[in-house]
Structure formats: C-alpha cells, structure tokens
Coordinates of C-alpha atoms and ligand atoms in Angstrom, one line a residue:
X191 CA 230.4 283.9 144.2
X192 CA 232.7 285.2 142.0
X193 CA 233.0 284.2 138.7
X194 CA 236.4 282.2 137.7
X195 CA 238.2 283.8 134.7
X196 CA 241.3 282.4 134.6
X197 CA 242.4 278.6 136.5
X198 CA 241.2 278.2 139.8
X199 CA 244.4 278.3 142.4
X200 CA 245.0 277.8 146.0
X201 CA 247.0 280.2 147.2
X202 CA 248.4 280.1 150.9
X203 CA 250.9 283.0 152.5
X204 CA 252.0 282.1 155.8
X205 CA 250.4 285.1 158.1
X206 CA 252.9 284.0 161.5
X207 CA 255.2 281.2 161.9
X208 CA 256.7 282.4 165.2
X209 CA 255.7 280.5 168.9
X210 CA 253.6 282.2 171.3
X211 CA 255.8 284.5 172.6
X212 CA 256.7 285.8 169.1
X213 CA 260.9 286.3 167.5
X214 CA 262.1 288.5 169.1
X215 CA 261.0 288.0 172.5
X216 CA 260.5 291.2 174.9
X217 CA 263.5 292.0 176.2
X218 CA 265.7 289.2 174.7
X219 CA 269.4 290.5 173.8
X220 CA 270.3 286.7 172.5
X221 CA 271.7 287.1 168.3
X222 CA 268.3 285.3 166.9
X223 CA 266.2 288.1 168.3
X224 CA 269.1 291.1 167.2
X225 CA 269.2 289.5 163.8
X226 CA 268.5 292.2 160.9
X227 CA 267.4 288.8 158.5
X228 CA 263.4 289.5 158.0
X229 CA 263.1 285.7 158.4
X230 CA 263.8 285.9 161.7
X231 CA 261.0 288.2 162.9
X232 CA 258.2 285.8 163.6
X233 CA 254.8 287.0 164.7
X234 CA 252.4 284.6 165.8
X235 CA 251.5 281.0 163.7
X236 CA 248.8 281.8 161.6
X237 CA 248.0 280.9 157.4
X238 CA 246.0 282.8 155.0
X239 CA 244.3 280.6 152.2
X240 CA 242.7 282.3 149.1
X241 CA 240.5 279.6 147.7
X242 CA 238.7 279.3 144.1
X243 CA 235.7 280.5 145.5
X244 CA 236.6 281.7 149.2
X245 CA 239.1 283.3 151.4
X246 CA 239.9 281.6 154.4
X247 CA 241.5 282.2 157.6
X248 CA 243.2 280.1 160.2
X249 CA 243.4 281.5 163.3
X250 CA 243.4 285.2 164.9
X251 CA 246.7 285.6 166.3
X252 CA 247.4 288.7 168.8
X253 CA 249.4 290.0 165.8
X254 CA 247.0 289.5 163.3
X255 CA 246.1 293.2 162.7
X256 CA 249.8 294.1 161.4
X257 CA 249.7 290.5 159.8
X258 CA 246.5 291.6 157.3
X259 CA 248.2 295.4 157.0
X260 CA 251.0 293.8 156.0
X261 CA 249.6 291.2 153.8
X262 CA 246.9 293.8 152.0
X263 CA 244.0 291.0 154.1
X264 CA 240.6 292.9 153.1
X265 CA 237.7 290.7 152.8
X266 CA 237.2 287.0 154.6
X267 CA 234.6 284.3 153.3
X268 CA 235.7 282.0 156.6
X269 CA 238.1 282.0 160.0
X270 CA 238.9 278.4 160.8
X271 CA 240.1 277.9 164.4
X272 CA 243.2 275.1 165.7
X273 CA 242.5 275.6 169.7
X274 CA 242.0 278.4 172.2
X275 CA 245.3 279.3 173.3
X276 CA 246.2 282.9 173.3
X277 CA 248.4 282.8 170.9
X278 CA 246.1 281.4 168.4
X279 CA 242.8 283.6 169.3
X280 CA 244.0 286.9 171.2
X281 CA 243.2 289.0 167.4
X282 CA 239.7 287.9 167.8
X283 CA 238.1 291.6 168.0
X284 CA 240.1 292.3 165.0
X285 CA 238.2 290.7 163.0
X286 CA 236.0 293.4 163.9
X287 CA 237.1 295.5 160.7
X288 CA 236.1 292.5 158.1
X289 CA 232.6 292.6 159.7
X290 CA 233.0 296.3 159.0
X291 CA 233.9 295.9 155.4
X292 CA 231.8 293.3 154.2
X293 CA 228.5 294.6 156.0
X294 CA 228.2 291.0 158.5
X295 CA 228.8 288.5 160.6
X296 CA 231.8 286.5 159.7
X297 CA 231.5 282.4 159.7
X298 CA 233.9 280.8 162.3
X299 CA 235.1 277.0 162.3
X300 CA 236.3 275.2 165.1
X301 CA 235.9 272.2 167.5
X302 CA 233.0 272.5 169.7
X303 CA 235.7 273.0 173.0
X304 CA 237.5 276.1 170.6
X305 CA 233.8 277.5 170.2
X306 CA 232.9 277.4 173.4
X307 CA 236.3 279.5 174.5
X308 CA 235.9 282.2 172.2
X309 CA 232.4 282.3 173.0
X310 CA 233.2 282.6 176.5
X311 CA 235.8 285.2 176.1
X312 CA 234.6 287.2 173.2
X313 CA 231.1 286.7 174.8
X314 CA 229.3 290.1 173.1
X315 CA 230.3 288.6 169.2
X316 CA 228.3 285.3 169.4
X317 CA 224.8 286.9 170.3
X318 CA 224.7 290.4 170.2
X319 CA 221.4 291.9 171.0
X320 CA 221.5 294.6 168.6
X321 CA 223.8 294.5 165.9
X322 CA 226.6 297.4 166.1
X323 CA 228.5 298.9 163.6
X324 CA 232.1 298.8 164.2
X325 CA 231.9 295.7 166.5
X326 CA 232.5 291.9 165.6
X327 CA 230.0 288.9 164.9
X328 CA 230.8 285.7 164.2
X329 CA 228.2 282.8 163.1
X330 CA 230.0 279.5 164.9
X331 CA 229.9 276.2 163.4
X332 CA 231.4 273.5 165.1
X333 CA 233.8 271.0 162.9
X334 CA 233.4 266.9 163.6
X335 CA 233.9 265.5 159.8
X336 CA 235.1 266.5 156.5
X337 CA 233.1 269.6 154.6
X338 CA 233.7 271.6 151.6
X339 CA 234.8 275.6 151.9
X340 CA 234.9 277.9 148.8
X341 CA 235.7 275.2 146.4
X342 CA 238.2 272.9 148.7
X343 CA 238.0 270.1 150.9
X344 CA 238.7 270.2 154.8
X345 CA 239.6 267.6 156.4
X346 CA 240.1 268.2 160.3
X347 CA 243.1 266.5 161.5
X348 CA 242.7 266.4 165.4
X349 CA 246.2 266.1 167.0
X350 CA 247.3 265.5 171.0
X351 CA 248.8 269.2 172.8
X352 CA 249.1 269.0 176.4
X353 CA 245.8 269.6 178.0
X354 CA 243.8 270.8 174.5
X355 CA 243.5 268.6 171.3
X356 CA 244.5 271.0 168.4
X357 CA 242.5 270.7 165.0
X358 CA 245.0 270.6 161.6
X359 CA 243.3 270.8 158.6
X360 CA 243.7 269.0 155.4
X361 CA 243.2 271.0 152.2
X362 CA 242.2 269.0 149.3
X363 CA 240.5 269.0 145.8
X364 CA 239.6 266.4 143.2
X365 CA 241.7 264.0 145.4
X366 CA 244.9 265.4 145.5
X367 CA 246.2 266.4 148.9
X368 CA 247.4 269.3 148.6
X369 CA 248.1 271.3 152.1
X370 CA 248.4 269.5 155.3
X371 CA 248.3 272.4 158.3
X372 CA 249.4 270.8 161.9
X373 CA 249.9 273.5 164.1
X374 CA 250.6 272.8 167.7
X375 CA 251.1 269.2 168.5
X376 CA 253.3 267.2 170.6
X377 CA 252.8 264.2 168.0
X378 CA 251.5 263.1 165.2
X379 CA 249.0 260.0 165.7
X380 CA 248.9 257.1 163.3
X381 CA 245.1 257.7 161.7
X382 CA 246.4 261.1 161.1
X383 CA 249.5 260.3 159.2
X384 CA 247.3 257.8 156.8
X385 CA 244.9 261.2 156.6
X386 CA 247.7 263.3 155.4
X387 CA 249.8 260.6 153.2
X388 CA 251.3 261.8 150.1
X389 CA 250.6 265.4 150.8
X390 CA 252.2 268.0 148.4
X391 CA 252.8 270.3 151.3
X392 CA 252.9 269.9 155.1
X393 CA 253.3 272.9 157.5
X394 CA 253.8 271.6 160.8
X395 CA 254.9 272.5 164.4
X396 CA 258.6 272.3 165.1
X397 CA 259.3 274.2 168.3
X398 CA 262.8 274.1 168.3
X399 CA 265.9 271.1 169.6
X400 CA 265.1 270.9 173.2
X401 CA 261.9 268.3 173.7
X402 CA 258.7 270.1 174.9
X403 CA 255.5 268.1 176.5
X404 CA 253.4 270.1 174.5
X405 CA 254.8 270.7 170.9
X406 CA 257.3 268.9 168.2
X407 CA 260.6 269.0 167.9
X408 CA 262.6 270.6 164.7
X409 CA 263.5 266.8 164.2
X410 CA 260.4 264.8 165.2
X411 CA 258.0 267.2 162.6
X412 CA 261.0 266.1 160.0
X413 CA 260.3 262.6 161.1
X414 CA 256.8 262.8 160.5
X415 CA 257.1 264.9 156.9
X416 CA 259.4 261.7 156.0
X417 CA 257.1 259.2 157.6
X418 CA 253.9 260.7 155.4
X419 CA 255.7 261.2 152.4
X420 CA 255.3 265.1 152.2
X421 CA 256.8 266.4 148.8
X422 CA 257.7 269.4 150.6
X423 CA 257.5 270.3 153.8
X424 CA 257.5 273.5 156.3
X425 CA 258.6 273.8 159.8
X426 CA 256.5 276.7 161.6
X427 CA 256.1 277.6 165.0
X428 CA 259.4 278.4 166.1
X429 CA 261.6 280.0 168.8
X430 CA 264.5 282.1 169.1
X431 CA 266.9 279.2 169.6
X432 CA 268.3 279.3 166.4
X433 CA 268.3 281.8 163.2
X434 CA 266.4 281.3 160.2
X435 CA 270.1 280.4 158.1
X436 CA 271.4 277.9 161.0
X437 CA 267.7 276.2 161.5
X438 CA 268.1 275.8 157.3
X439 CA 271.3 274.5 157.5
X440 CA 270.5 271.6 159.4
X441 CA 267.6 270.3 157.9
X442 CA 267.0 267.3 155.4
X443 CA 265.8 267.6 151.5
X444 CA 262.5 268.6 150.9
X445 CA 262.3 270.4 154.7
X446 CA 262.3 274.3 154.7
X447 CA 261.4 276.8 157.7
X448 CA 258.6 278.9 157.3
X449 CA 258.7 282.3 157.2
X450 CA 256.3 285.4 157.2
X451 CA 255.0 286.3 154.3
X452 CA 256.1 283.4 152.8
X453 CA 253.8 282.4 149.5
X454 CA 252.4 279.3 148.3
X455 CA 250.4 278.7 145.0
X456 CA 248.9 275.6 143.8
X457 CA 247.5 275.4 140.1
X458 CA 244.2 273.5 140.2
Ligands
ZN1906 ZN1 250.7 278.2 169.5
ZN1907 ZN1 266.1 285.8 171.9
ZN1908 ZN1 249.0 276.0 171.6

C-alpha cells in the first residue's frame, strides 16, 4: 500500500466514451466522423479510476491498448467488468502487459455471467497450467453486494440491456456519493435511481436521438440525471449522429458529453 502524503483523491479520466463501433466509423464520409475537433474521436466506453489506495479499471475495450499509451496507464490494482459485449471486453489480452509489469495475476470484478464469458473466451488466463511470462492471468471474483476497493466503496448497480444485464457501479466514501458509472442500459430501474440519489457525478449511456431497444437515449439519460438529482452529469457512449459542439448545444444545465481523456478529480 502506498503511503498517503498529501489528501487522498479520486481521480477518474474517461479512457472511451464512443459506442461499439467507435467515432469515426470504418468507412463513414458523414461530417461527425471528418470532424478535426479531438472530442469527436471516440474510442470505445471505458473509465480509469485512481483510488487513495488502488487503481482501478473498468472494462478492456478493443481500444484499450492506445487508450493506456495515451493516458501514461502503467500499473493496475483492479479491472472491474459491466458485461461481455465486445466492445466492452475485446482488450482483454492486453492486459497482458500489466501482468508483465507488476510480476502477477491481475484481480478481475464482474457478475458471475461476465466471468463466465471471459473465462470462456480468454480460456488460457483463468487457469493456466504453468504460469508464462508475457501472457495474462486474472484472479476472478464475482460481484453480488457492495465491497470496498483501494480505499472506496462499490456499489454494483445492475441495469436492464437487451439480452445481458449490465453492472454500473457506484463509487462512494464516507457517505458521499460521489461517481455513478451506468454504461450500457436501455433504462434506469427505480431501486437504482434511490441507489445513486444525490450523486456528485453520473456518467451514463446516451446513444444518441433515435430510440434503441438496448441503450438510452441522449434525452432519456438527461431524464434520469434530473430524476436522481446528479450535480453533474456526463453523457458517454455515443454515435456519430451528431458532433461533440451540436450534442452540447442541446443539452440542459448541469449535462455535458464526455469525452476522451476527459479528467475528473474529487478531493476526499
Ligand atoms: Zn457498449
Ligand atoms: Zn459517420
Ligand atoms: Zn453493451
């Protein structure tokens, strides 16, 4: 552990905050994906948290390798997992270099369904029969109730998307509320918005206008930061349909779009 010289801070930079198929799309002429404005290059969702006494990740996006190059990512107490979609897990063997580094396996969060993908598909990380240099480990533990990481509390948050339940995650300490996390959700149910009441900051999924059966709208996660009472709010997860300025423009006070590399610190 190491030792605490100056206040303890949360501080949380938003790795990805683009939708699965990442801003700009392959092959997409439209003016969102030609835009020059950094904000509107999104690689996949992702957050970064470097706790008092821990760094945590959430989720190993296919992009996460240029995501830790480009955010200086070098050592990782704890990878927290939303659900097994691609977009959300396809970095896994990335994390490959942080086993590297730090000389073992890595501890991995999830729901027991999220565990039981990656163990499926990353089959040779979960119980490797001689431990290789080079290659990733992970130790899993599954998530069903609140627990404490490096100095913060977690609260998992599960939340209704399509066919798989996504976990969000509440980041709290000494009772204040102070990061709500709910990526990929088509809605927000009522035991989670008393959960996440208050909040200091929400970062939630808001796809874009046009309704999806799977995910929020750009208005219905602006609902729900209203309905919770979010002091400030981000909207991640987006598509090309509109630029970083124009998405801006229309939203309420207190609602911002994400973008990568954006920074957040909290004074503890
Ligand atoms: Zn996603
Ligand atoms: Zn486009
Ligand atoms: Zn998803």
């Amino acid at each position: 552990m190491p030792i605490e010289l100056s206040a303890p801070k949360l501080t949380v930079t938003v790795l990805g905050s683009g939708t699965s198929q990442g801003v700009p799309m392959i092959g997409c002429r439209c003016p969102v994906c030609q835009s020059t404005d950094p904000r509107d290059k999104r690689t996949r969702s992702s957050i970064y948290l470097e706790a008092p006494q821990g760094n945590i990740l959430v989720d190993t996006t296919p992009d996460l390798r240029q995501q830790a190059l480009r955010e200086g990512l070098d050592h990782l107490d704890a990878v927290f997992f939303t659900h097994p979609h691609a977009d959300h897990i396809m970095g896994f063997d990335d994390l490959r270099r942080f086993c590297d580094i730090q000389g073992g396996p890595l501890d991995i969060y999830g729901s027991a369904e999220t565990l039981g993908q990656l163990e499926r598909i990353f089959f040779y990380a979960f119980k490797p029969k001689t431990l290789v240099p080079g290659y990733v480990h992970v130790l899993p533990h599954i998530i069903t109730e609140p627990f404490e990481f490096g100095g913060i509390e977690v609260t998992p948050l599960p939340v209704p998307h399509g066919a798989v339940s996504t976990l969000g995650f509440l980041f709290s300490r000494a009772g204040r509320k102070l990061l709500a996390y709910l990526s990929d959700c088509a809605a927000v149910p009522e035991p989670i918005r008393a959960l996440i009441a208050g909040v200091e900051v929400l970062i939630i999924d808001g796809l874009r206008d046009k309704p999806h059966p799977t995910h929020l709208t750009v208005s219905a996660a602006a609902e729900v930061a209203q309905a919770v009472g979010a002091r400030r709010t981000f909207i991640t997860h987006l598509t090309h349909e509109k630029t970083h300025v124009d998405r801006q423009r229309d939203l309420p006070a207190g609602v911002d779009v994400a973008y990568d590399g954006m920074k957040l610190e909290f004074e503890l």
